[in-house]
XYZ file of C-alpha atoms in Angstrom:
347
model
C 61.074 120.745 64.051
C 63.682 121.566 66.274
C 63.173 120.747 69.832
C 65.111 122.490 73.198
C 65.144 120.525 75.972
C 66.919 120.954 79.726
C 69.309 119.276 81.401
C 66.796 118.238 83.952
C 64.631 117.025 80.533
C 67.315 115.133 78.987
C 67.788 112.584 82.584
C 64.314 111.409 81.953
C 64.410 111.000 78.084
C 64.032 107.510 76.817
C 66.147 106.045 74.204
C 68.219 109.407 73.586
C 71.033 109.133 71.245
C 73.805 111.710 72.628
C 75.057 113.648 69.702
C 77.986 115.652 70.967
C 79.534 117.969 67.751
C 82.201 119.439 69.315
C 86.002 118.392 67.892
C 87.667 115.453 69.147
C 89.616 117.047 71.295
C 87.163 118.671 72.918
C 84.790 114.821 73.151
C 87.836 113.356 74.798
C 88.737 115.059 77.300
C 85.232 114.685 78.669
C 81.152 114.788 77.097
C 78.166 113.206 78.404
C 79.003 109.532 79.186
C 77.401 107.307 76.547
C 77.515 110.676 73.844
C 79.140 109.734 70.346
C 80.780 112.608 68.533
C 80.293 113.810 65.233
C 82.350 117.106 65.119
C 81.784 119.962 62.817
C 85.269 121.287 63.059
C 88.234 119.135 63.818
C 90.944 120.214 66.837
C 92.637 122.623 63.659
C 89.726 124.207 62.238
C 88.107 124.677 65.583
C 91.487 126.774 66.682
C 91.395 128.550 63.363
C 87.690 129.904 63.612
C 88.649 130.555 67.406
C 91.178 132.598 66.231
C 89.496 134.884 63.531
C 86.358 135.199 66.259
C 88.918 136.757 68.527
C 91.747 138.917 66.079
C 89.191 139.650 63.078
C 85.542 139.552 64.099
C 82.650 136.921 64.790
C 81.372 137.513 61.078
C 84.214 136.299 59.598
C 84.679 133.424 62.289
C 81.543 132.308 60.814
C 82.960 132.688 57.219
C 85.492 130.219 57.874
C 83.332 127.662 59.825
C 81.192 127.775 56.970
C 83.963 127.275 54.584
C 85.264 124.023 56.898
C 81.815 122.760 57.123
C 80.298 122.939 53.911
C 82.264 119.929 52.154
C 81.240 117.820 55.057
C 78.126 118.455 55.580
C 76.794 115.432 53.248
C 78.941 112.934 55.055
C 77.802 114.769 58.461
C 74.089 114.384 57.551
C 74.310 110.801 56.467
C 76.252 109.764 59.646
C 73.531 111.617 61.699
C 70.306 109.791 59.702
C 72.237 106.296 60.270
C 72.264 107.206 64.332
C 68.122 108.273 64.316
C 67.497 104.787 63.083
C 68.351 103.501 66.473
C 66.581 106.374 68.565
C 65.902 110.187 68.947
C 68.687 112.824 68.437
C 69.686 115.268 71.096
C 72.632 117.498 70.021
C 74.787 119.739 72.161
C 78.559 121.544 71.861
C 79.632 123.535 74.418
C 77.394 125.653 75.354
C 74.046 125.250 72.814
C 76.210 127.198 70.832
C 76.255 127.934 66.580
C 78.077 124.041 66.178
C 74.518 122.257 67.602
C 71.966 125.265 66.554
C 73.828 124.727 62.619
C 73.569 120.993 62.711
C 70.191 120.905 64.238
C 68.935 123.374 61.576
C 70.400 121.320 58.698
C 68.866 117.435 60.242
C 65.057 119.589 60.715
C 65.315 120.699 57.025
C 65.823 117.212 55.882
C 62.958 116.004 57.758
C 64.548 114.451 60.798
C 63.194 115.177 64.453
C 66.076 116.654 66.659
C 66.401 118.065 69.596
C 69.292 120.337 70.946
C 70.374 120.380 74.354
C 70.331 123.683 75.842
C 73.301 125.109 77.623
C 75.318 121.906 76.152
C 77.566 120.078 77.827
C 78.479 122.975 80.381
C 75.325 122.277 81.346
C 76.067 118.898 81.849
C 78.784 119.460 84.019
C 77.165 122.427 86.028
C 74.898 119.602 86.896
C 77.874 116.949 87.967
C 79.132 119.801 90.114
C 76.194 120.681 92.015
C 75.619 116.921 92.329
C 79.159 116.553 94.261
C 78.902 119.640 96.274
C 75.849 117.967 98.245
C 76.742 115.385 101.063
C 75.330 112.489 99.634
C 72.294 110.696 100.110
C 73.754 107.006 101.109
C 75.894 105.627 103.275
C 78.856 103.877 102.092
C 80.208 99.552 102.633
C 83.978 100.166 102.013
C 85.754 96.735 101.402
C 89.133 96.917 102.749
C 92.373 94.152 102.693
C 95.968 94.073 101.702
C 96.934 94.449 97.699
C 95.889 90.991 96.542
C 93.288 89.667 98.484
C 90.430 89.710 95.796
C 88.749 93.600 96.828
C 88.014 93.917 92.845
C 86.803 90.089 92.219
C 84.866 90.186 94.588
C 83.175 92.892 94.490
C 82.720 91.898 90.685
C 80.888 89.109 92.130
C 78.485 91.299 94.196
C 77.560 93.434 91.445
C 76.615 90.486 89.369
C 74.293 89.373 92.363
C 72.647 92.693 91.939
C 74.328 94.875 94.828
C 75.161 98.311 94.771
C 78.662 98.135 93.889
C 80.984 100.693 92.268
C 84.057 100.160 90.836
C 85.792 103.093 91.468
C 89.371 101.565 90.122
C 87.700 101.122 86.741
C 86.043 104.187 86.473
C 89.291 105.832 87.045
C 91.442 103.169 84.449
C 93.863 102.787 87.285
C 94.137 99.592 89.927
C 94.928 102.278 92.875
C 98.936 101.280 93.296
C 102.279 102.468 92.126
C 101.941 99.911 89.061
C 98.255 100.161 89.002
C 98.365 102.447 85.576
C 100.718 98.919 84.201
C 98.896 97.464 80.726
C 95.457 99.486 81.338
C 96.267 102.808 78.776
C 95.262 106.375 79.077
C 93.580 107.483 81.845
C 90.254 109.681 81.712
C 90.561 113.615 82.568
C 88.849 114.737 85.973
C 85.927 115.709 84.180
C 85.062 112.545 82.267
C 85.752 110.454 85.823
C 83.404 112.716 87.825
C 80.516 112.689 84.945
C 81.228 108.492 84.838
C 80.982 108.254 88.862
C 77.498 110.689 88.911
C 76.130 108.762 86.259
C 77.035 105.102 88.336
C 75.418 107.195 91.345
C 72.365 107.504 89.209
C 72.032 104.199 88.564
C 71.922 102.958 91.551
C 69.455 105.879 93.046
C 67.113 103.224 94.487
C 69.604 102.263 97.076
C 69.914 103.460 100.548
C 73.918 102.182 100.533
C 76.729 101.576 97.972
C 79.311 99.246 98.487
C 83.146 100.542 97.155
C 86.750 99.103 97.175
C 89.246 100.870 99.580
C 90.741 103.882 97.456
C 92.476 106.657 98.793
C 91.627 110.477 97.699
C 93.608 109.614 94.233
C 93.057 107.362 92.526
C 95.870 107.329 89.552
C 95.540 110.595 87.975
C 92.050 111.327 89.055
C 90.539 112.761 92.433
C 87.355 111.811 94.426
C 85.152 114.769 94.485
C 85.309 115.716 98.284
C 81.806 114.757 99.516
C 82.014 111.379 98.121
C 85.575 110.695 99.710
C 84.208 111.970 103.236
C 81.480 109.376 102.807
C 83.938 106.376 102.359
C 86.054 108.064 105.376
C 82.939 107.186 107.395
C 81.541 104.343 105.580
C 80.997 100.712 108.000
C 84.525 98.961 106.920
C 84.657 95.231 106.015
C 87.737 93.637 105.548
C 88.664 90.731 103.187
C 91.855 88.486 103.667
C 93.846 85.785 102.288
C 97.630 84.114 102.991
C 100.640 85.055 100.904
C 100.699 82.400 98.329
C 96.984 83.069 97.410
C 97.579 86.878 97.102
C 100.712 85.821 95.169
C 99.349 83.769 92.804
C 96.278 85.916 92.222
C 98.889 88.869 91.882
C 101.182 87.139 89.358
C 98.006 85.949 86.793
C 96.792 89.441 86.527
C 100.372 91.453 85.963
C 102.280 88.777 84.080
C 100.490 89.365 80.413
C 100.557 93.194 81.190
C 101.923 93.657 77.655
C 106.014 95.312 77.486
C 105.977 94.530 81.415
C 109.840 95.066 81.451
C 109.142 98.403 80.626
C 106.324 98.680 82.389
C 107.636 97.709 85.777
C 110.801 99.443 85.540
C 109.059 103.079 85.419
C 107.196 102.210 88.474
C 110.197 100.723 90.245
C 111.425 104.608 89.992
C 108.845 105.860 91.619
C 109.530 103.538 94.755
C 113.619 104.764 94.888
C 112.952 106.815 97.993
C 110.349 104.369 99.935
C 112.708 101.299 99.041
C 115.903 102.615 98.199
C 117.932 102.176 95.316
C 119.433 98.290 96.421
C 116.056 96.748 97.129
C 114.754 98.284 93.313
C 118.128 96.906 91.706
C 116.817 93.453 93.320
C 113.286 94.100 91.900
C 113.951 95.288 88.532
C 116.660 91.699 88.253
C 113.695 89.389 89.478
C 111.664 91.272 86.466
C 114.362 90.529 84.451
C 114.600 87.041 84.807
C 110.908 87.022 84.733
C 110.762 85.510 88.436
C 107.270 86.843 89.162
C 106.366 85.178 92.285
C 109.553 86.154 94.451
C 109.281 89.573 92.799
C 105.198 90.112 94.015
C 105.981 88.556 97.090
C 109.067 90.976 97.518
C 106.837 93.793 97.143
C 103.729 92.140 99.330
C 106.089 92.069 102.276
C 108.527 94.815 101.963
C 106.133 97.431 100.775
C 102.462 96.880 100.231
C 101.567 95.089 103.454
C 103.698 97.906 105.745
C 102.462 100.970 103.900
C 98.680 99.508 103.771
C 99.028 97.631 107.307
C 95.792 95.649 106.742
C 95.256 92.777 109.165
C 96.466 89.670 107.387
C 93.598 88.040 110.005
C 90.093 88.589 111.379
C 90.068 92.079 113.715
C 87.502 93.653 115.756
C 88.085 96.778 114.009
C 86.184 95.869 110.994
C 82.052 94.760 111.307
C 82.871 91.976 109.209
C 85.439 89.980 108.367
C 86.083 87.284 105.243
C 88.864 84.736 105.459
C 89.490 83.994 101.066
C 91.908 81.491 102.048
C 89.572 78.306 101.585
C 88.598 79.798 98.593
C 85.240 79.111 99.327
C 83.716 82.349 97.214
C 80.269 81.259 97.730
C 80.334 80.888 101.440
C 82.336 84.204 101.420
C 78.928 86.281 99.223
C 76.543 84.340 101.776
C 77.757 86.196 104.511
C 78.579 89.137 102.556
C 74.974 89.481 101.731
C 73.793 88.223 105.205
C 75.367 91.210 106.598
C 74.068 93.497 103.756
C 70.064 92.524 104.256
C 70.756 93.381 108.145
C 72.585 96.403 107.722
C 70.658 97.887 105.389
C 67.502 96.882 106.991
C 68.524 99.634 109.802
């Protein structure tokens, strides 16, 4: 028997196995974080049927669908029993379309309980929307400090202590820089980041804070949604520090195996012609080029990151708290980190 459940339904289902049917193109650009995809129609096929729905007529849109989907639909139902062993379907395409009504009506005559997601994933993302729109419901620790100070270790640290921590640089595949895109591949669309970020949000619903890196309003190819970027604007700032050769050497172990970094580097170097000028790039790209990473990072840490960021390199009344990395003491550094945390959120 086929099953149609809300939206609202499907955020309190237990042990759902997302079943988006939709083509590939469609599933990567963006679906319901944690969905898998078993399409009906590939990107071609689902432009072909598109196109007879809209020059011939629906009927013989559905003529060719059926004509696409019939020699899969073996492979499709096989691939769809192997996924109910580990929990309960829930399909959805667009909309709760014909792709998730047909496969739904094909798994409930071979016996298997499914349930089909009304409204599909538009649904979904009318949900995301409405989510963002709203100020939100916490208030906001924003960790702040120069490129290189540990912001993304350490907050790394936090999270495995069991703090509300975000991070919103891997959400968005991008370490929030010129060459933060270097060695990390294809970004994910607007949608998929904002439906990855509402989901984190989710999570961590039992908390009356969150604690996020630094970002600006873009973050590599993706945006903030507005409400959530206010709240860091007005979030209690704490700032982490360290001294050059730290930040250096920290800097140099993460880039260095970035994989074609020649390459790599050089395309960002471009994009820092006008802020540098073309001499001080020539110097960059040779210091690639010879592979002398530490003068090249600390080039950059001095000449660019440090004056466009203008962090305090030192404790500053400006910020409620301040950690000093340099003694590399990490576990005296999360003792007062949480210190703080159990008094300011006690407020």
């Amino acid at each position: 028997m086929i099953r149609e459940i809300r939206i609202e339904e499907l955020f309190v289902f237990k042990k759902a196995i997302l079943v988006d049917v939709r083509s590939e193109g469609e599933y990567s650009e963006a679906t319901i974080p944690g969905a898998l995809n078993l399409p009906l129609f590939n990107n071609y096929e689902r432009a072909e049927v598109g196109k007879a729905y809209t020059q011939i007529s629906p009927f013989a849109a559905r003529k060719i669908g059926l004509n696409f989907i019939s020699p899969k639909l073996p492979s499709l139902v096989e691939r769809a029993l192997k996924l109910a062993e580990s929990g309960q379907l829930v399909v959805f395409c667009w909309r709760g379309g014909l792709r998730s009504k047909a496969l739904a009506a094909i798994l409930d005559l071979m016996g298997v309980p499914v349930y089909r997601l009304q409204g599909g994933y538009k649904a979904y993302r009318a949900k995301v929307l409405e989510f963002f729109q709203a100020e939100p419901a916490f208030k906001i620790i924003v960790l702040c400090g120069n490129t290189g100070v540990g912001k993304t270790e350490f907050l790394a640290s936090l999270r495995r202590e069991g703090y509300p921590v975000i991070d919103l640089e891997k959400l968005a595949n991008n370490r929030g820089s010129v060459f933060g895109s270097m060695g990390l591949g294809d970004p994910p669309s607007q949608k998929a980041f904002e439906g990855m970020l509402y989901e984190e949000l989710k999570s961590l619903a039992g908390f009356n804070y969150l604690i996020v890196e630094c970002e600006s309003k873009r973050i590599g190819k993706v945006t903030l949604p507005l409400s959530f970027y206010r709240a860091m604007q007005n979030g209690t700032r704490v700032l982490l520090f360290d001294s050059i050769p730290n930040r250096i050497a920290r800097l140099v172990k993460e880039y260095s195996s970035v994989p074609n970094i020649l390459t790599e580097t050089d395309k960002a170097l471009e994009r820092l012609l006008k802020t540098l000028g073309r001499s001080k790039v020539h110097d960059l790209k040779e210091l690639i080029r010879q592979e002398n990473y530490p003068e090249f990072t600390e080039k950059l840490l001095l000449e660019y990151y440090d004056i466009y960021y203008a962090y305090p390199n030192e404790a500053s009344d400006k910020y409620r708290l301040c950690l000093n990395q340099e003694d590399k003491e990490v576990l005296k550094q999360l003792k007062q980190m949480k210190e703080f945390l159990a008094e300011w959120s006690a407020r």
